[in-house]
mmCIF file of C-alpha atoms in Angstrom:
data_model
loop_
_atom_site.group_PDB
_atom_site.id
_atom_site.type_symbol
_atom_site.label_atom_id
_atom_site.label_comp_id
_atom_site.label_asym_id
_atom_site.label_seq_id
_atom_site.Cartn_x
_atom_site.Cartn_y
_atom_site.Cartn_z
ATOM 1 C CA MET A 1 81.488 99.663 99.281
ATOM 2 C CA GLY A 2 78.559 97.246 99.640
ATOM 3 C CA VAL A 3 78.477 94.102 101.760
ATOM 4 C CA LEU A 4 81.886 92.497 102.146
ATOM 5 C CA LYS A 5 82.412 88.756 101.900
ATOM 6 C CA PRO A 6 84.085 87.008 104.855
ATOM 7 C CA GLY A 7 87.832 87.550 104.963
ATOM 8 C CA THR A 8 90.370 90.367 105.178
ATOM 9 C CA HIS A 9 89.866 93.576 103.210
ATOM 10 C CA ARG A 10 92.467 96.384 103.073
ATOM 11 C CA ARG A 11 91.304 99.958 102.530
ATOM 12 C CA ILE A 12 92.878 103.422 102.522
ATOM 13 C CA LEU A 13 91.307 106.425 104.248
ATOM 14 C CA ALA A 14 92.351 109.659 102.488
ATOM 15 C CA VAL A 15 92.309 112.682 104.802
ATOM 16 C CA ASP A 16 92.613 116.259 103.554
ATOM 17 C CA THR A 17 95.209 117.961 105.745
ATOM 18 C CA GLY A 18 94.468 121.466 104.508
ATOM 19 C CA CYS A 19 97.368 123.287 102.873
ATOM 20 C CA ASP A 20 99.731 120.269 102.954
ATOM 21 C CA GLY A 21 97.633 117.956 100.799
ATOM 22 C CA ARG A 22 96.338 114.506 101.731
ATOM 23 C CA LEU A 23 97.280 111.888 104.295
ATOM 24 C CA SER A 24 96.650 108.203 103.508
ATOM 25 C CA ILE A 25 95.766 105.970 106.460
ATOM 26 C CA PRO A 26 95.550 102.219 105.802
ATOM 27 C CA TYR A 27 92.960 100.155 107.661
ATOM 28 C CA PHE A 28 91.598 96.634 107.514
ATOM 29 C CA ILE A 29 88.098 95.207 107.726
ATOM 30 C CA LEU A 30 88.069 91.639 109.033
ATOM 31 C CA ARG A 31 84.733 90.034 108.327
ATOM 32 C CA GLY A 32 83.749 86.804 110.049
ATOM 33 C CA LYS A 33 81.745 84.063 108.384
ATOM 34 C CA LYS A 34 78.835 84.490 110.801
ATOM 35 C CA ALA A 35 76.856 87.657 111.535
ATOM 36 C CA GLY A 36 77.613 89.483 114.772
ATOM 37 C CA PRO A 37 78.631 92.802 116.332
ATOM 38 C CA THR A 38 81.307 95.169 115.019
ATOM 39 C CA LEU A 39 84.448 95.993 117.011
ATOM 40 C CA PHE A 40 86.946 98.763 116.220
ATOM 41 C CA PHE A 41 90.477 98.566 117.572
ATOM 42 C CA SER A 42 93.541 100.676 116.872
ATOM 43 C CA ALA A 43 97.196 101.026 117.814
ATOM 44 C CA GLY A 44 99.953 103.552 117.409
ATOM 45 C CA GLU A 45 103.650 103.936 117.964
ATOM 46 C CA HIS A 46 105.427 105.985 120.582
ATOM 47 C CA GLY A 47 109.202 105.973 120.394
ATOM 48 C CA ILE A 48 110.268 102.351 120.105
ATOM 49 C CA GLU A 49 107.064 100.912 121.612
ATOM 50 C CA LEU A 50 105.732 98.772 118.772
ATOM 51 C CA ASN A 51 103.736 96.167 120.738
ATOM 52 C CA GLY A 52 100.277 97.489 119.838
ATOM 53 C CA VAL A 53 100.946 97.684 116.107
ATOM 54 C CA GLY A 54 102.704 94.302 116.123
ATOM 55 C CA SER A 55 99.795 92.690 117.961
ATOM 56 C CA ILE A 56 97.282 93.939 115.413
ATOM 57 C CA GLN A 57 99.510 92.895 112.481
ATOM 58 C CA SER A 58 99.814 89.410 113.961
ATOM 59 C CA PHE A 59 96.052 89.201 114.479
ATOM 60 C CA ILE A 60 95.394 90.254 110.860
ATOM 61 C CA HIS A 61 97.944 87.725 109.561
ATOM 62 C CA ASN A 62 96.358 84.869 111.546
ATOM 63 C CA PHE A 63 92.714 85.885 111.000
ATOM 64 C CA ASP A 64 90.405 82.980 110.162
ATOM 65 C CA PRO A 65 86.893 84.127 109.145
ATOM 66 C CA ASP A 66 85.493 80.669 109.902
ATOM 67 C CA LYS A 67 86.259 81.205 113.617
ATOM 68 C CA VAL A 68 84.813 84.726 113.938
ATOM 69 C CA SER A 69 81.301 86.113 114.229
ATOM 70 C CA GLY A 70 80.930 89.767 113.297
ATOM 71 C CA THR A 71 83.324 92.362 111.939
ATOM 72 C CA LEU A 72 86.588 93.854 113.231
ATOM 73 C CA ILE A 73 87.873 97.180 111.914
#
């Protein structure tokens, strides 16, 4: 994949599920303009509880690499 430029990068993780085939899991790499640590965060859904996923989607939509140091996955 190499070194990513600052900004938002969408990737797909393909997982072999055994006899059923493959599962595709989307993820994003948010790279800040300045060097810094890496942080991983995730969210899921349970019933009608969508707050975690919505929060991450909002963060990705409003991401500004000029205001971030490091990388968020």
